[in-house]
Amino acid sequence: VLGLATGSTPIGAYKQLAAWYEKGDVDFAEVSTYNLDEIAVFRTTIPQSYHYFMRENFFDHINIDLNNTHVPDGSNPDAAAACSEYDKIVAAAGYPDLQLLGIGNNGHIGFNEPDDHFSKGTHCVDLTESTISQQPACSTASMIAPSGLHHGHQTIMYARMILVVANGEAKAQAVHDMCYWPGYARVPRFVLQLHTNCVVVADEAALSLCE
Ligand code: GLP
């Protein structure tokens, strides 16, 4: 059971996995996936949706059964119902064995923006300017309300292992703070410091503030 993420950072991992599949080294026939988040108010088939992103960058290149792939339903006008439904299916799957995570420039994970409390299950949030500027999708006219559906901290922490990927200087402060800043007691975006099996894979630029 894999928890997957979108954004530009995981694309290399998806390409590598597809290459290993082509070579016959990995098999996705028994894999199920649960994506972390989705932009709200997008139809799932349009290019800006995370549904579309996942097919384009990963699912269409491997032997996964599309019925076993799951992304929150950003097209449901009743976002609360879509979130609650998504929570049920992730729980029924027993939560991810491995959760892949990117990190936003401001340290957000999924769409969990800097805040003063932990979030629980899947919920809908208004996106910050910083996050919107990182989404090419959000600049299109098809997005009426910049909001997103995503796993809360609790759901993320249920994963047996978390793999965070980060590239580039713009992520350096976020990566440093995620690993070392002692703010987790009151600022939840640092919650990953508390996970017992969290690995960070980053390039030198993203690690430049970590000693
Ligand atoms: C979006 C996604 C996040 C992702 C982030 C970083 O906000 N909702 O899950 O981690 O973008 O994206 P990138 O990897 O392109 O920097």
Coordinates of C-alpha atoms and ligand atoms in Angstrom, one line a residue:
V1 CA 0.0 0.0 0.0
L2 CA 1.7 3.2 -1.2
G3 CA 0.9 6.7 -0.3
L4 CA 1.8 8.9 -3.2
A5 CA 2.5 12.6 -3.8
T6 CA 2.4 15.0 -6.7
G7 CA 4.6 18.1 -7.4
S8 CA 7.7 18.2 -9.6
T9 CA 10.0 16.5 -7.0
P10 CA 8.7 12.9 -7.1
I11 CA 8.6 12.8 -10.9
G12 CA 12.2 11.4 -11.1
A13 CA 11.1 8.6 -8.6
Y14 CA 8.1 7.8 -10.8
K15 CA 10.3 7.7 -13.9
Q16 CA 12.8 5.4 -12.2
L17 CA 10.1 3.0 -11.0
A18 CA 8.6 2.9 -14.5
A19 CA 12.0 2.1 -15.9
W20 CA 12.5 -0.7 -13.4
Y21 CA 9.0 -2.0 -14.4
E22 CA 10.0 -2.0 -18.1
K23 CA 13.1 -3.9 -17.2
G24 CA 11.0 -6.5 -15.3
D25 CA 12.5 -5.6 -11.9
V26 CA 9.3 -4.5 -10.2
D27 CA 5.7 -5.5 -10.5
F28 CA 2.7 -3.3 -9.5
A29 CA 0.0 -5.9 -10.0
E30 CA -0.6 -6.3 -6.3
V31 CA 0.0 -2.6 -5.4
S32 CA -2.7 -0.1 -4.3
T33 CA -2.0 3.6 -4.0
Y34 CA -3.6 6.4 -2.1
N35 CA -2.6 9.9 -3.1
L36 CA -2.0 12.6 -0.5
D37 CA -4.0 15.4 -2.0
E38 CA -6.0 16.9 -4.9
I39 CA -6.9 20.4 -6.0
A40 CA -10.5 21.1 -5.4
V41 CA -13.0 22.1 -8.2
F42 CA -11.1 20.3 -10.9
R43 CA -12.7 17.6 -13.0
T44 CA -10.4 14.6 -12.7
T45 CA -9.7 14.3 -16.4
I46 CA -8.4 17.8 -17.0
P47 CA -4.6 18.2 -17.2
Q48 CA -4.3 20.3 -14.0
S49 CA -5.8 17.7 -11.7
Y50 CA -3.6 15.5 -9.6
H51 CA -5.6 12.5 -10.9
Y52 CA -4.4 13.4 -14.4
F53 CA -0.8 14.1 -13.2
M54 CA -0.6 10.6 -11.6
R55 CA -1.8 8.9 -14.8
E56 CA 0.5 10.9 -17.0
N57 CA 3.6 10.6 -14.8
F58 CA 3.2 7.1 -13.3
F59 CA 0.1 4.9 -13.6
D60 CA 0.0 4.8 -17.4
H61 CA 3.6 3.5 -17.5
I62 CA 3.3 0.6 -15.1
N63 CA 1.1 -2.5 -14.7
I64 CA -1.1 -1.2 -11.9
D65 CA -4.8 -1.8 -11.9
L66 CA -6.3 1.6 -12.1
N67 CA -9.1 0.4 -9.8
N68 CA -6.5 0.1 -7.1
T69 CA -5.3 3.8 -7.5
H70 CA -7.0 6.4 -5.3
V71 CA -6.9 10.2 -5.3
P72 CA -9.3 12.4 -3.3
D73 CA -12.3 13.5 -5.4
G74 CA -11.7 17.2 -6.1
S75 CA -14.7 17.4 -8.4
N76 CA -17.2 16.6 -5.7
P77 CA -19.1 19.9 -4.8
D78 CA -19.6 18.4 -1.3
A79 CA -15.9 18.5 -0.3
A80 CA -16.6 17.4 3.3
A81 CA -18.3 14.2 1.9
A82 CA -15.5 13.6 -0.5
C83 CA -13.0 13.9 2.4
S84 CA -14.9 11.6 4.7
E85 CA -15.3 9.0 1.9
Y86 CA -11.5 9.2 1.2
D87 CA -10.7 8.7 4.9
K88 CA -12.8 5.6 5.0
I89 CA -11.0 4.0 2.0
V90 CA -7.5 4.8 3.3
A91 CA -8.4 3.4 6.7
A92 CA -9.9 0.3 5.2
A93 CA -6.6 -0.3 3.4
G94 CA -4.8 -0.2 6.7
Y95 CA -2.9 3.1 5.8
P96 CA 0.3 3.2 3.6
D97 CA 3.3 1.0 4.2
L98 CA 5.3 3.8 2.5
Q99 CA 4.2 7.4 2.2
L100 CA 6.1 9.4 -0.3
L101 CA 6.1 13.2 0.5
G102 CA 7.3 16.3 -1.1
I103 CA 7.7 19.5 0.8
G104 CA 6.5 23.1 -0.1
N105 CA 8.9 26.0 -0.1
N106 CA 7.1 27.3 3.1
G107 CA 7.4 23.8 4.7
H108 CA 3.9 22.6 3.9
I109 CA 3.3 18.9 3.5
G110 CA 0.3 17.9 1.4
F111 CA -1.7 21.0 1.8
N112 CA -1.0 21.2 5.6
E113 CA 0.1 24.8 5.8
P114 CA 1.9 26.4 8.7
D115 CA -0.6 26.4 11.5
D116 CA -0.8 26.1 15.3
H117 CA -2.6 22.7 15.6
F118 CA -2.3 19.2 14.2
S119 CA -4.9 18.2 11.6
K120 CA -6.5 14.8 11.7
G121 CA -8.1 13.1 8.7
T122 CA -8.7 14.2 5.1
H123 CA -10.0 17.7 4.9
C124 CA -10.5 20.7 2.6
V125 CA -8.4 23.8 3.0
D126 CA -8.0 27.2 1.4
L127 CA -4.5 27.4 -0.1
T128 CA -2.0 30.1 0.8
E129 CA -0.5 32.5 -1.8
S130 CA 2.8 30.7 -1.4
T131 CA 1.3 27.3 -2.2
I132 CA -0.8 28.7 -5.1
S133 CA 2.3 30.2 -6.7
Q134 CA 3.9 26.7 -6.7
Q135 CA 0.9 25.2 -8.6
P136 CA 0.9 25.9 -12.3
A137 CA -2.6 24.5 -12.2
C138 CA -3.9 27.2 -9.9
S139 CA -3.2 30.0 -12.4
T140 CA -5.8 28.6 -14.8
A141 CA -9.3 30.0 -15.2
S142 CA -10.7 26.6 -14.4
M143 CA -10.0 27.0 -10.8
I144 CA -12.7 29.1 -9.1
A145 CA -11.7 28.6 -5.5
P146 CA -8.1 27.9 -4.6
S147 CA -8.6 25.1 -2.2
G148 CA -7.4 21.5 -1.8
L149 CA -8.4 18.2 -0.3
H150 CA -5.7 16.4 1.6
H151 CA -4.6 14.0 4.3
G152 CA -4.2 15.5 7.7
H153 CA -1.1 15.1 9.9
Q154 CA -2.7 12.1 11.7
T155 CA -3.2 10.2 8.4
I156 CA 0.3 10.9 7.3
M157 CA 1.8 9.7 10.6
Y158 CA -0.1 6.4 10.4
A159 CA 2.2 5.4 7.5
R160 CA 4.7 2.7 8.5
M161 CA 7.5 4.6 6.7
I162 CA 7.7 8.1 5.3
L163 CA 10.1 9.1 2.5
V164 CA 10.5 12.8 2.0
V165 CA 12.1 14.1 -1.2
A166 CA 13.4 17.6 -1.8
N167 CA 15.5 19.3 -4.4
G168 CA 17.0 22.8 -4.8
E169 CA 17.9 25.8 -2.7
A170 CA 14.3 27.0 -2.4
K171 CA 13.7 24.0 -0.1
A172 CA 16.8 24.4 2.1
Q173 CA 15.1 26.3 4.9
A174 CA 12.0 24.0 4.9
V175 CA 14.2 20.8 4.9
H176 CA 16.4 22.2 7.7
D177 CA 13.5 23.1 9.8
M178 CA 11.6 19.9 9.1
C179 CA 14.7 17.9 10.4
Y180 CA 16.0 20.1 13.2
W181 CA 13.8 22.9 14.3
P182 CA 12.4 22.1 17.8
G183 CA 9.1 23.7 17.0
Y184 CA 7.1 20.5 16.6
A185 CA 5.5 20.9 20.0
R186 CA 3.6 23.9 18.8
V187 CA 4.0 24.1 15.1
P188 CA 2.7 20.9 13.5
R189 CA 4.5 21.1 10.1
F190 CA 7.6 19.7 12.0
V191 CA 5.7 16.7 13.1
L192 CA 7.8 14.4 10.9
Q193 CA 10.6 14.7 13.5
L194 CA 8.4 12.5 15.7
H195 CA 7.9 9.7 13.2
T196 CA 9.9 6.6 14.0
N197 CA 10.8 5.7 10.4
C198 CA 11.1 8.9 8.3
V199 CA 13.9 9.1 5.7
V200 CA 14.8 12.4 3.8
V201 CA 16.3 12.2 0.4
A202 CA 17.5 15.5 -0.9
D203 CA 20.1 17.1 -3.2
E204 CA 23.0 19.2 -1.8
A205 CA 21.2 22.5 -2.4
A206 CA 18.2 21.4 -0.4
L207 CA 20.5 20.1 2.3
S208 CA 22.7 23.2 2.3
L209 CA 21.5 24.5 5.7
C210 CA 21.8 21.0 7.4
E211 CA 25.1 20.2 8.9
Ligands
GLP1 C1 2.1 21.0 -3.8 C2 1.6 19.6 -3.3 C3 2.5 19.1 -2.3 C4 4.0 19.1 -2.8 C5 4.3 20.5 -3.1 C6 5.8 20.7 -3.6 O1 1.7 21.9 -2.9 N1 0.3 19.7 -2.8 O2 2.1 17.7 -1.9 O3 4.8 18.6 -1.9 O4 3.4 21.0 -4.1 O5 5.9 20.6 -5.0 P1 7.2 20.5 -5.8 O6 7.7 19.1 -5.6 O7 6.9 20.8 -7.2 O8 8.1 21.6 -5.2

